[in-house]
mmCIF file of C-alpha atoms in Angstrom:
data_model
loop_
_atom_site.group_PDB
_atom_site.id
_atom_site.type_symbol
_atom_site.label_atom_id
_atom_site.label_comp_id
_atom_site.label_asym_id
_atom_site.label_seq_id
_atom_site.Cartn_x
_atom_site.Cartn_y
_atom_site.Cartn_z
ATOM 1 C CA MET A 1 -2.702 0.717 15.313
ATOM 2 C CA CYS A 2 -0.983 4.004 17.237
ATOM 3 C CA PRO A 3 -0.207 7.027 15.040
ATOM 4 C CA LYS A 4 3.569 7.752 15.182
ATOM 5 C CA PRO A 5 5.187 9.655 17.231
ATOM 6 C CA GLY A 6 6.754 12.930 16.259
ATOM 7 C CA MET A 7 5.618 14.412 13.225
ATOM 8 C CA VAL A 8 4.961 17.773 14.817
ATOM 9 C CA PRO A 9 4.415 20.487 12.432
ATOM 10 C CA PRO A 10 6.567 23.413 13.552
ATOM 11 C CA PRO A 11 4.506 26.636 15.358
ATOM 12 C CA PRO A 12 2.137 28.857 13.238
ATOM 13 C CA GLY A 13 4.922 31.666 12.329
ATOM 14 C CA GLU A 14 7.928 29.887 13.147
ATOM 15 C CA GLU A 15 9.417 28.507 9.481
ATOM 16 C CA SER A 16 8.130 31.872 8.095
ATOM 17 C CA GLN A 17 9.730 34.597 10.744
ATOM 18 C CA THR A 18 12.770 32.892 9.317
ATOM 19 C CA PHE A 19 12.499 31.565 5.222
ATOM 20 C CA VAL A 20 9.703 30.758 3.471
ATOM 21 C CA LEU A 21 10.212 27.119 1.598
ATOM 22 C CA PRO A 22 9.665 26.559 -2.162
ATOM 23 C CA PRO A 23 6.348 25.234 -2.834
ATOM 24 C CA GLY A 24 4.724 22.308 -2.558
ATOM 25 C CA TRP A 25 7.422 21.230 0.778
ATOM 26 C CA GLN A 26 5.819 21.376 4.241
ATOM 27 C CA SER A 27 7.951 20.831 7.438
ATOM 28 C CA TYR A 28 8.117 18.406 10.275
ATOM 29 C CA LEU A 29 9.963 17.686 13.960
ATOM 30 C CA SER A 30 11.318 14.292 14.321
ATOM 31 C CA PRO A 31 10.750 12.589 17.883
ATOM 32 C CA GLN A 32 13.834 13.084 18.352
ATOM 33 C CA GLY A 33 13.419 17.001 17.717
ATOM 34 C CA ARG A 34 15.174 17.547 14.438
ATOM 35 C CA ARG A 35 13.517 18.671 11.548
ATOM 36 C CA TYR A 36 13.098 17.469 8.329
ATOM 37 C CA TYR A 37 10.444 18.228 5.422
ATOM 38 C CA VAL A 38 8.280 15.996 2.920
ATOM 39 C CA ASN A 39 7.424 17.483 -0.313
ATOM 40 C CA THR A 40 3.641 16.481 -0.684
ATOM 41 C CA ALA A 41 3.884 16.523 -4.585
ATOM 42 C CA THR A 42 6.417 13.548 -4.894
ATOM 43 C CA ASN A 43 6.416 12.088 -1.386
ATOM 44 C CA GLU A 44 10.411 12.843 -1.253
ATOM 45 C CA THR A 45 11.861 13.983 2.259
ATOM 46 C CA THR A 46 15.125 15.106 3.680
ATOM 47 C CA TRP A 47 16.730 16.581 6.086
ATOM 48 C CA GLU A 48 18.088 19.604 4.845
ATOM 49 C CA ARG A 49 16.506 22.209 4.118
ATOM 50 C CA PRO A 50 15.173 22.629 0.596
ATOM 51 C CA SER A 51 16.415 25.874 -1.332
ATOM 52 C CA SER A 52 13.895 27.868 -2.747
ATOM 53 C CA SER A 53 16.173 28.630 -5.802
ATOM 54 C CA PRO A 54 17.794 26.132 -8.272
ATOM 55 C CA GLY A 55 21.327 26.407 -7.553
ATOM 56 C CA ILE A 56 21.340 27.684 -4.292
ATOM 57 C CA PRO A 57 22.674 25.537 -1.476
ATOM 58 C CA ALA A 58 19.837 24.958 2.042
ATOM 59 C CA SER A 59 20.800 27.320 4.930
ATOM 60 C CA PRO A 60 20.270 25.246 8.303
ATOM 61 C CA GLY A 61 17.169 25.862 9.977
ATOM 62 C CA PRO A 62 16.806 27.752 13.174
ATOM 63 C CA HIS A 63 16.834 23.895 14.902
ATOM 64 C CA ARG A 64 18.484 21.495 12.429
ATOM 65 C CA SER A 65 21.583 21.777 13.885
ATOM 66 C CA SER A 66 20.893 22.559 18.211
ATOM 67 C CA LEU A 67 20.735 18.829 19.070
ATOM 68 C CA PRO A 68 23.482 16.224 18.753
ATOM 69 C CA PRO A 69 23.187 12.801 18.029
ATOM 70 C CA THR A 70 20.562 10.508 20.229
ATOM 71 C CA VAL A 71 19.631 7.058 21.878
ATOM 72 C CA ASN A 72 17.670 5.250 24.090
ATOM 73 C CA GLY A 73 15.869 9.173 24.241
ATOM 74 C CA TYR A 74 19.485 10.914 25.429
ATOM 75 C CA HIS A 75 22.055 13.105 24.042
ATOM 76 C CA THR A 76 25.342 12.019 23.394
ATOM 77 C CA SER A 77 25.886 14.554 25.842
ATOM 78 C CA GLY A 78 23.721 12.764 28.147
ATOM 79 C CA THR A 79 21.200 15.589 27.973
ATOM 80 C CA PRO A 80 17.241 13.974 27.378
ATOM 81 C CA ALA A 81 16.292 14.258 23.568
ATOM 82 C CA HIS A 82 12.662 15.808 23.830
ATOM 83 C CA PRO A 83 11.282 17.642 20.891
ATOM 84 C CA PRO A 84 11.928 21.426 22.583
ATOM 85 C CA GLU A 85 8.288 23.059 20.982
ATOM 86 C CA THR A 86 5.187 21.538 20.570
ATOM 87 C CA ALA A 87 2.809 23.962 21.922
ATOM 88 C CA HIS A 88 -0.369 24.660 21.311
ATOM 89 C CA MET A 89 -1.652 22.043 19.178
ATOM 90 C CA SER A 90 -4.590 20.154 18.628
ATOM 91 C CA VAL A 91 -3.331 16.072 19.152
ATOM 92 C CA ARG A 92 -3.322 12.706 19.197
ATOM 93 C CA LYS A 93 -0.387 10.495 21.976
ATOM 94 C CA SER A 94 1.303 7.531 20.266
ATOM 95 C CA THR A 95 1.257 4.493 22.245
ATOM 96 C CA GLY A 96 3.442 1.133 22.699
ATOM 97 C CA ASP A 97 5.681 -1.682 24.490
ATOM 98 C CA SER A 98 7.515 -0.081 26.422
ATOM 99 C CA GLN A 99 11.148 -1.404 26.101
ATOM 100 C CA ASN A 100 15.045 -0.280 27.459
ATOM 101 C CA LEU A 101 18.108 0.364 25.687
ATOM 102 C CA GLY A 102 20.112 1.552 28.542
ATOM 103 C CA SER A 103 21.981 4.118 28.948
ATOM 104 C CA SER A 104 23.953 5.998 26.456
ATOM 105 C CA SER A 105 26.615 7.644 28.845
ATOM 106 C CA PRO A 106 28.897 6.313 31.581
ATOM 107 C CA GLY A 107 27.598 7.209 35.462
ATOM 108 C CA LYS A 108 23.554 7.894 33.638
ATOM 109 C CA LYS A 109 21.308 5.433 33.873
ATOM 110 C CA GLN A 110 18.071 6.024 31.559
ATOM 111 C CA SER A 111 14.368 5.646 33.646
ATOM 112 C CA LYS A 112 12.266 3.673 32.199
ATOM 113 C CA GLU A 113 9.591 6.157 32.079
ATOM 114 C CA ASN A 114 11.142 8.588 29.471
ATOM 115 C CA THR A 115 11.502 6.517 26.743
ATOM 116 C CA ILE A 116 9.323 4.015 24.646
ATOM 117 C CA THR A 117 11.253 1.768 22.069
ATOM 118 C CA ILE A 118 9.033 0.784 18.690
ATOM 119 C CA ASN A 119 10.977 -1.691 16.060
ATOM 120 C CA CYS A 120 14.410 -1.373 17.553
ATOM 121 C CA VAL A 121 13.665 2.938 17.055
ATOM 122 C CA THR A 122 13.450 5.233 20.663
ATOM 123 C CA PHE A 123 11.524 7.388 21.134
ATOM 124 C CA PRO A 124 10.791 9.994 23.841
ATOM 125 C CA HIS A 125 8.062 8.192 26.100
ATOM 126 C CA PRO A 126 4.120 9.365 25.430
ATOM 127 C CA ASP A 127 3.889 11.307 28.962
ATOM 128 C CA THR A 128 6.806 13.248 29.582
ATOM 129 C CA MET A 129 6.501 15.247 26.518
ATOM 130 C CA PRO A 130 3.836 17.029 24.620
ATOM 131 C CA GLU A 131 1.227 15.600 22.467
ATOM 132 C CA GLN A 132 1.770 15.832 19.110
ATOM 133 C CA GLN A 133 0.081 16.446 16.067
ATOM 134 C CA LEU A 134 -0.156 13.950 12.958
ATOM 135 C CA LEU A 135 1.466 14.120 9.526
ATOM 136 C CA LYS A 136 -1.968 13.860 8.237
ATOM 137 C CA PRO A 137 -4.309 15.169 10.722
ATOM 138 C CA THR A 138 -7.507 15.392 8.396
ATOM 139 C CA GLU A 139 -6.254 11.860 6.226
ATOM 140 C CA TRP A 140 -5.831 8.127 7.921
ATOM 141 C CA SER A 141 -2.460 8.152 6.341
ATOM 142 C CA TYR A 142 -0.194 5.442 6.191
ATOM 143 C CA CYS A 143 2.637 7.514 7.689
ATOM 144 C CA ASP A 144 0.904 7.634 10.765
ATOM 145 C CA TYR A 145 -0.726 5.121 11.620
ATOM 146 C CA PHE A 146 2.151 2.160 11.391
ATOM 147 C CA TRP A 147 5.247 3.046 13.232
ATOM 148 C CA ALA A 148 4.236 0.870 16.356
ATOM 149 C CA ASP A 149 4.499 -3.396 16.355
ATOM 150 C CA LYS A 150 0.913 -5.545 16.344
ATOM 151 C CA LYS A 151 0.388 -8.757 18.154
ATOM 152 C CA ASP A 152 0.117 -11.166 15.075
ATOM 153 C CA PRO A 153 -3.815 -13.224 15.252
ATOM 154 C CA GLN A 154 -2.189 -16.125 17.095
ATOM 155 C CA GLY A 155 -0.640 -14.214 19.770
ATOM 156 C CA ASN A 156 2.869 -15.614 18.555
ATOM 157 C CA GLY A 157 5.359 -12.493 18.608
ATOM 158 C CA THR A 158 4.735 -9.123 17.260
ATOM 159 C CA VAL A 159 4.554 -7.994 13.237
ATOM 160 C CA ALA A 160 5.830 -4.344 12.944
ATOM 161 C CA GLY A 161 3.753 -1.929 10.905
ATOM 162 C CA PHE A 162 5.696 -1.688 8.151
ATOM 163 C CA GLU A 163 5.291 -5.536 7.747
ATOM 164 C CA LEU A 164 1.657 -5.037 7.797
ATOM 165 C CA LEU A 165 1.459 -2.351 5.184
ATOM 166 C CA LEU A 166 3.604 -5.204 2.980
ATOM 167 C CA GLN A 167 0.804 -7.755 3.777
ATOM 168 C CA LYS A 168 -1.444 -4.985 2.479
ATOM 169 C CA GLN A 169 -0.020 -4.486 -0.792
ATOM 170 C CA LEU A 170 0.972 -7.869 -1.490
ATOM 171 C CA LYS A 171 -2.819 -9.169 -0.855
ATOM 172 C CA GLY A 172 -4.073 -6.082 -2.842
ATOM 173 C CA LYS A 173 -1.932 -7.794 -5.971
ATOM 174 C CA GLN A 174 -3.044 -11.578 -5.749
ATOM 175 C CA MET A 175 -6.126 -9.582 -5.249
ATOM 176 C CA GLN A 176 -5.753 -8.114 -8.709
ATOM 177 C CA LYS A 177 -4.621 -11.430 -9.790
ATOM 178 C CA GLU A 178 -7.562 -13.119 -8.842
ATOM 179 C CA MET A 179 -9.952 -10.415 -10.744
ATOM 180 C CA SER A 180 -7.780 -11.007 -14.062
ATOM 181 C CA GLU A 181 -8.539 -14.915 -13.553
ATOM 182 C CA PHE A 182 -11.783 -14.430 -12.987
ATOM 183 C CA ILE A 183 -12.854 -11.713 -15.609
ATOM 184 C CA ARG A 184 -10.495 -14.529 -17.967
ATOM 185 C CA GLU A 185 -13.346 -16.778 -16.853
ATOM 186 C CA ARG A 186 -16.455 -14.738 -18.215
ATOM 187 C CA ILE A 187 -14.508 -14.196 -21.544
ATOM 188 C CA LYS A 188 -14.294 -18.206 -21.704
ATOM 189 C CA ILE A 189 -18.069 -18.561 -20.837
ATOM 190 C CA GLU A 190 -18.577 -15.564 -23.410
ATOM 191 C CA GLU A 191 -16.702 -17.205 -26.614
ATOM 192 C CA GLU A 192 -18.261 -20.893 -25.399
ATOM 193 C CA TYR A 193 -21.511 -19.054 -25.609
ATOM 194 C CA ALA A 194 -21.452 -17.426 -29.082
ATOM 195 C CA LYS A 195 -19.704 -20.383 -30.325
ATOM 196 C CA ASN A 196 -23.023 -22.647 -29.706
ATOM 197 C CA LEU A 197 -25.099 -19.441 -30.283
ATOM 198 C CA ALA A 198 -24.268 -19.441 -34.043
ATOM 199 C CA LYS A 199 -23.590 -23.466 -34.079
ATOM 200 C CA LEU A 200 -27.998 -23.473 -32.849
ATOM 201 C CA SER A 201 -28.718 -20.815 -35.642
ATOM 202 C CA GLN A 202 -27.698 -22.927 -38.623
ATOM 203 C CA ASN A 203 -29.659 -25.688 -37.542
ATOM 204 C CA SER A 204 -32.342 -26.876 -39.306
ATOM 205 C CA LEU A 205 -35.033 -27.656 -37.275
ATOM 206 C CA ALA A 206 -38.616 -26.128 -38.896
ATOM 207 C CA ALA A 207 -37.225 -24.886 -41.889
ATOM 208 C CA GLN A 208 -40.058 -26.177 -43.658
ATOM 209 C CA GLU A 209 -42.383 -22.875 -41.849
ATOM 210 C CA GLU A 210 -43.400 -20.729 -44.914
ATOM 211 C CA GLY A 211 -45.275 -17.472 -44.822
ATOM 212 C CA SER A 212 -45.181 -14.663 -43.180
ATOM 213 C CA LEU A 213 -44.338 -16.622 -39.717
ATOM 214 C CA GLY A 214 -42.109 -18.523 -41.850
ATOM 215 C CA GLU A 215 -40.222 -15.070 -43.078
ATOM 216 C CA ALA A 216 -40.657 -14.411 -38.509
ATOM 217 C CA TRP A 217 -39.093 -17.947 -37.606
ATOM 218 C CA ALA A 218 -35.594 -17.269 -40.354
ATOM 219 C CA GLN A 219 -35.610 -14.243 -38.842
ATOM 220 C CA VAL A 220 -35.317 -15.668 -35.017
ATOM 221 C CA LYS A 221 -32.553 -17.846 -36.360
ATOM 222 C CA LYS A 222 -30.558 -15.420 -38.128
ATOM 223 C CA SER A 223 -30.898 -13.009 -34.581
ATOM 224 C CA LEU A 224 -28.882 -16.262 -32.859
ATOM 225 C CA ALA A 225 -25.963 -15.729 -34.999
ATOM 226 C CA ASP A 226 -26.804 -11.568 -34.528
ATOM 227 C CA GLU A 227 -26.219 -12.060 -31.036
ATOM 228 C CA ALA A 228 -22.727 -14.917 -31.156
ATOM 229 C CA GLU A 229 -21.045 -11.880 -33.591
ATOM 230 C CA VAL A 230 -22.157 -9.402 -31.004
ATOM 231 C CA HIS A 231 -20.558 -11.693 -27.842
ATOM 232 C CA LEU A 232 -17.951 -12.501 -29.567
ATOM 233 C CA LYS A 233 -16.884 -8.636 -29.971
ATOM 234 C CA PHE A 234 -17.597 -8.756 -26.224
ATOM 235 C CA SER A 235 -15.352 -11.113 -25.285
ATOM 236 C CA ALA A 236 -12.372 -9.608 -27.316
ATOM 237 C CA LYS A 237 -13.026 -6.165 -25.782
ATOM 238 C CA LEU A 238 -13.381 -7.869 -21.971
ATOM 239 C CA HIS A 239 -9.507 -9.239 -23.026
ATOM 240 C CA SER A 240 -8.144 -6.095 -24.276
ATOM 241 C CA GLU A 241 -10.017 -3.001 -22.559
ATOM 242 C CA VAL A 242 -10.163 -4.984 -18.880
ATOM 243 C CA GLU A 243 -8.679 -8.515 -18.191
ATOM 244 C CA ARG A 244 -4.685 -7.362 -19.865
ATOM 245 C CA PRO A 245 -4.639 -3.777 -18.952
ATOM 246 C CA LEU A 246 -5.259 -5.519 -14.801
ATOM 247 C CA MET A 247 -2.157 -7.744 -15.632
ATOM 248 C CA ASN A 248 -0.442 -5.243 -16.980
ATOM 249 C CA PHE A 249 -1.125 -3.095 -13.943
ATOM 250 C CA ARG A 250 0.084 -6.385 -11.497
ATOM 251 C CA GLU A 251 3.441 -6.643 -13.225
ATOM 252 C CA ASN A 252 4.340 -2.873 -13.004
ATOM 253 C CA PHE A 253 2.905 -2.691 -9.083
ATOM 254 C CA LYS A 254 5.523 -6.411 -8.359
ATOM 255 C CA LYS A 255 8.400 -4.284 -9.112
ATOM 256 C CA ASP A 256 7.385 -1.239 -6.987
ATOM 257 C CA MET A 257 6.862 -3.005 -4.428
ATOM 258 C CA LYS A 258 10.004 -5.206 -4.625
ATOM 259 C CA LYS A 259 11.651 -1.973 -4.730
ATOM 260 C CA CYS A 260 10.049 -0.764 -1.231
ATOM 261 C CA ASP A 261 10.683 -3.271 0.335
ATOM 262 C CA HIS A 262 14.216 -4.726 -0.521
ATOM 263 C CA HIS A 263 15.041 -1.499 0.534
ATOM 264 C CA ILE A 264 13.286 -0.677 3.783
ATOM 265 C CA ALA A 265 14.020 -4.825 5.276
ATOM 266 C CA ASP A 266 17.527 -3.412 4.474
ATOM 267 C CA LEU A 267 17.564 -0.392 6.939
ATOM 268 C CA ARG A 268 16.009 -2.417 9.849
ATOM 269 C CA LYS A 269 18.008 -4.873 9.223
ATOM 270 C CA GLN A 270 21.365 -2.597 9.971
ATOM 271 C CA LEU A 271 19.290 -0.925 12.579
ATOM 272 C CA SER A 272 18.598 -3.807 14.543
ATOM 273 C CA SER A 273 21.893 -4.781 14.105
ATOM 274 C CA ARG A 274 23.021 -1.058 15.401
ATOM 275 C CA TYR A 275 21.270 -1.630 18.353
ATOM 276 C CA ALA A 276 22.562 -5.054 19.194
ATOM 277 C CA ALA A 277 25.680 -3.711 19.259
ATOM 278 C CA VAL A 278 24.323 -0.673 21.425
ATOM 279 C CA GLU A 279 23.562 -3.043 23.783
ATOM 280 C CA LYS A 280 26.762 -5.424 23.818
ATOM 281 C CA ALA A 281 28.986 -2.417 24.273
ATOM 282 C CA ARG A 282 26.319 -1.306 27.208
ATOM 283 C CA LYS A 283 27.458 -4.130 28.847
ATOM 284 C CA ALA A 284 30.385 -4.564 28.259
ATOM 285 C CA LEU A 285 30.578 -0.137 29.888
ATOM 286 C CA THR A 286 28.907 -2.067 32.738
ATOM 287 C CA GLU A 287 31.271 -4.949 33.186
ATOM 288 C CA ARG A 288 33.984 -3.164 32.777
ATOM 289 C CA GLN A 289 33.116 -0.539 35.437
ATOM 290 C CA ARG A 290 32.539 -3.085 37.619
ATOM 291 C CA ASP A 291 35.443 -4.594 37.701
ATOM 292 C CA LEU A 292 37.126 -0.995 38.122
ATOM 293 C CA GLU A 293 35.142 -0.777 41.259
ATOM 294 C CA MET A 294 35.815 -4.012 42.884
ATOM 295 C CA LYS A 295 39.941 -3.206 41.712
ATOM 296 C CA THR A 296 39.429 0.029 43.828
ATOM 297 C CA GLN A 297 37.613 -1.901 47.033
ATOM 298 C CA GLN A 298 41.123 -3.944 46.727
ATOM 299 C CA LEU A 299 43.257 -0.768 46.489
ATOM 300 C CA GLU A 300 41.853 0.851 49.399
ATOM 301 C CA ILE A 301 41.857 -2.496 51.671
ATOM 302 C CA LYS A 302 45.673 -3.571 50.379
ATOM 303 C CA LEU A 303 48.479 -1.126 49.034
ATOM 304 C CA SER A 304 50.171 -3.096 46.277
ATOM 305 C CA ASN A 305 52.469 -1.759 42.982
ATOM 306 C CA LYS A 306 50.520 -4.834 41.135
ATOM 307 C CA THR A 307 47.175 -3.783 42.709
ATOM 308 C CA GLU A 308 47.779 -0.582 41.491
ATOM 309 C CA GLU A 309 48.253 -1.473 38.067
ATOM 310 C CA ASP A 310 45.787 -3.517 37.940
ATOM 311 C CA ILE A 311 43.721 -0.091 38.168
ATOM 312 C CA LYS A 312 45.297 1.292 35.781
ATOM 313 C CA LYS A 313 44.638 -1.382 33.398
ATOM 314 C CA ALA A 314 40.991 -2.028 34.250
ATOM 315 C CA ARG A 315 40.691 2.281 34.305
ATOM 316 C CA ARG A 316 41.588 2.050 30.393
ATOM 317 C CA LYS A 317 39.276 -1.132 29.965
ATOM 318 C CA SER A 318 36.952 1.083 31.244
ATOM 319 C CA THR A 319 37.566 4.510 28.975
ATOM 320 C CA GLN A 320 37.912 1.997 25.846
ATOM 321 C CA ALA A 321 34.922 0.466 26.539
ATOM 322 C CA GLY A 322 32.637 4.229 26.977
ATOM 323 C CA ASP A 323 34.824 4.993 23.759
ATOM 324 C CA ASP A 324 33.083 1.267 21.976
ATOM 325 C CA LEU A 325 29.801 2.666 22.883
ATOM 326 C CA MET A 326 29.729 5.875 21.845
ATOM 327 C CA ARG A 327 31.027 4.668 18.391
ATOM 328 C CA CYS A 328 27.940 2.461 18.530
ATOM 329 C CA VAL A 329 25.748 5.017 19.509
ATOM 330 C CA ASP A 330 26.896 7.485 16.477
ATOM 331 C CA LEU A 331 25.844 4.466 14.274
ATOM 332 C CA TYR A 332 22.809 3.548 15.684
ATOM 333 C CA ASN A 333 21.962 7.345 15.685
ATOM 334 C CA GLN A 334 23.155 7.291 11.923
ATOM 335 C CA ALA A 335 20.809 4.272 11.224
ATOM 336 C CA GLN A 336 18.151 5.928 13.107
ATOM 337 C CA SER A 337 18.246 8.979 10.964
ATOM 338 C CA LYS A 338 18.569 7.469 7.347
ATOM 339 C CA TRP A 339 15.522 4.119 8.368
ATOM 340 C CA PHE A 340 13.190 7.282 9.453
ATOM 341 C CA GLU A 341 13.357 9.354 6.760
ATOM 342 C CA GLU A 342 13.261 6.609 4.200
ATOM 343 C CA MET A 343 10.427 5.455 6.336
ATOM 344 C CA VAL A 344 8.587 8.206 5.714
ATOM 345 C CA THR A 345 9.136 8.048 2.740
ATOM 346 C CA THR A 346 8.196 4.643 1.586
ATOM 347 C CA THR A 347 4.879 4.749 3.144
ATOM 348 C CA LEU A 348 4.597 7.791 1.714
ATOM 349 C CA GLU A 349 5.036 5.780 -1.836
ATOM 350 C CA LEU A 350 2.738 3.028 -0.534
ATOM 351 C CA GLU A 351 0.098 5.291 -0.297
ATOM 352 C CA ARG A 352 0.403 6.303 -3.247
ATOM 353 C CA LEU A 353 0.643 2.675 -5.152
ATOM 354 C CA GLU A 354 -2.603 1.904 -3.208
ATOM 355 C CA VAL A 355 -4.573 5.232 -3.793
ATOM 356 C CA GLU A 356 -3.620 4.460 -7.664
ATOM 357 C CA ARG A 357 -3.964 0.552 -7.545
ATOM 358 C CA VAL A 358 -8.122 0.906 -6.708
ATOM 359 C CA GLU A 359 -8.458 3.839 -9.109
ATOM 360 C CA MET A 360 -7.130 1.987 -11.516
ATOM 361 C CA ILE A 361 -9.314 -1.514 -11.211
ATOM 362 C CA ARG A 362 -12.238 0.900 -10.481
ATOM 363 C CA GLN A 363 -11.923 2.182 -13.714
ATOM 364 C CA HIS A 364 -11.447 -0.953 -15.775
ATOM 365 C CA LEU A 365 -14.912 -2.651 -13.802
ATOM 366 C CA CYS A 366 -16.202 0.502 -14.766
ATOM 367 C CA GLN A 367 -15.123 -0.449 -18.204
ATOM 368 C CA TYR A 368 -16.376 -3.501 -17.754
ATOM 369 C CA THR A 369 -20.071 -2.478 -16.665
ATOM 370 C CA GLN A 370 -19.737 -0.485 -19.755
ATOM 371 C CA LEU A 371 -19.595 -2.898 -22.250
ATOM 372 C CA ARG A 372 -21.728 -5.007 -20.736
ATOM 373 C CA HIS A 373 -24.572 -2.703 -21.024
ATOM 374 C CA GLU A 374 -23.337 -1.940 -24.637
ATOM 375 C CA THR A 375 -23.833 -5.326 -25.276
ATOM 376 C CA ASP A 376 -27.187 -5.719 -24.165
ATOM 377 C CA MET A 377 -27.906 -3.148 -26.311
ATOM 378 C CA PHE A 378 -26.663 -5.343 -29.117
ATOM 379 C CA ASN A 379 -28.619 -7.785 -28.309
ATOM 380 C CA GLN A 380 -31.522 -6.259 -28.141
ATOM 381 C CA SER A 381 -31.029 -4.914 -31.443
ATOM 382 C CA THR A 382 -30.775 -8.466 -32.623
ATOM 383 C CA VAL A 383 -34.418 -9.234 -32.090
ATOM 384 C CA GLU A 384 -35.828 -6.352 -33.384
ATOM 385 C CA PRO A 385 -36.144 -7.447 -36.526
ATOM 386 C CA VAL A 386 -37.812 -10.397 -35.222
ATOM 387 C CA ASP A 387 -40.813 -8.496 -33.445
ATOM 388 C CA GLN A 388 -41.383 -6.663 -36.643
ATOM 389 C CA LEU A 389 -42.154 -9.845 -38.293
ATOM 390 C CA LEU A 390 -44.078 -11.066 -35.722
ATOM 391 C CA ARG A 391 -46.221 -8.319 -35.487
ATOM 392 C CA LYS A 392 -47.023 -9.020 -39.362
ATOM 393 C CA VAL A 393 -47.677 -12.336 -39.152
ATOM 394 C CA ASP A 394 -51.471 -12.724 -40.943
ATOM 395 C CA PRO A 395 -53.095 -16.065 -40.775
ATOM 396 C CA ALA A 396 -55.557 -15.162 -43.464
ATOM 397 C CA LYS A 397 -53.192 -14.134 -45.652
ATOM 398 C CA ASP A 398 -51.099 -16.868 -45.154
ATOM 399 C CA ARG A 399 -53.853 -19.022 -46.216
ATOM 400 C CA GLU A 400 -54.904 -16.971 -49.198
ATOM 401 C CA LEU A 401 -51.371 -17.528 -50.476
ATOM 402 C CA TRP A 402 -50.731 -20.814 -49.578
ATOM 403 C CA VAL A 403 -53.938 -22.029 -51.728
ATOM 404 C CA ARG A 404 -53.350 -19.842 -54.474
ATOM 405 C CA GLU A 405 -50.398 -21.897 -54.776
ATOM 406 C CA HIS A 406 -51.526 -25.364 -54.191
ATOM 407 C CA LYS A 407 -55.041 -25.128 -55.075
ATOM 408 C CA THR A 408 -56.370 -28.498 -57.085
ATOM 409 C CA GLY A 409 -59.776 -27.319 -58.224
ATOM 410 C CA ASN A 410 -62.568 -25.229 -56.813
ATOM 411 C CA ILE A 411 -64.921 -27.587 -55.287
ATOM 412 C CA ARG A 412 -68.621 -28.359 -57.967
ATOM 413 C CA PRO A 413 -72.196 -29.334 -56.508
ATOM 414 C CA VAL A 414 -73.189 -32.573 -57.878
ATOM 415 C CA ASP A 415 -76.454 -33.198 -60.227
ATOM 416 C CA MET A 416 -78.780 -35.502 -58.071
ATOM 417 C CA GLU A 417 -81.739 -37.179 -60.359
ATOM 418 C CA ILE A 418 -85.180 -36.617 -58.828
#
């Protein structure tokens, strides 16, 4: 994916010359050159400069109000909306598919080379603006790489960058569910194994063995009962310390995902609606201007009261169409600013959720391996008494004890007559 255009830290020393931001806050420029602020601790974004002291209103920054609202890469006054300050930076450029909105002011057409439209938001074209830094130049941050659209694998259209982020999060949630199911199956196997071991330990086969070998054999059977108990405890700990936390975290993760999805989806719909309204108003203005031009030409050919009235009417309609376009531009800019601000905040939040999810799963898989090691140690301890008894097996001693208990009499020589 392409890095997001416009995430520009201020040139060195610029912020410090006018004011000092509170701890944890960083200042950046939007693609239209408007300054905004990001709290690196909470991922909060705002257009208002944060105050260093609670309760004191933030004063406007040096470039906060220097630019009027923009649309299609132009201010509503007709001035190109290029970032005013991006020199002396090591950087990356953004790329994307070009798409024109049209002029935002009557009589001024916009060049395709000047702007680029990404997710219905118009940015200055990368070739017409200085190269810009990423929000997090030392990290592969979601906030810098998911603003453009991407062609889907089937080639049937494109997928918005934010939708790709949501798909990643949803896939992570599904993986977590499958991991929980895997652990659940492992628990079932342990429980079944423990049940079979306990049943086998009660088997009476070879129970008649006697002597020191008989003691060792009895200990073998007892070790099975002990091992069964170990595996039951292992399965219980897997349930309480691995499976259940994974499922609980998944439910909370699902709630957080819904907040992000619903919020950004609404803003995207509103932005698309404003975009369509600007297009419609632009076309209406073009039609009204064409009509006015035609009526003016008719007046030059033939003077009449009716023609003059038509020109006045056409001029009123053209003026009204221009006013409608400017109103749509204003609404579009408001939606664009809101979407931009929330996009930064939400992508940083999704990034935090993904880091938390991976770390949480890692910790519980470590817990699984730890429980597994402990189980192996306990299993080993159940067979140690067997090893000790087997080392003490003495056929000669067993034979002596058995003879002593079961003897019928000593062998005597038979008297023979010579």
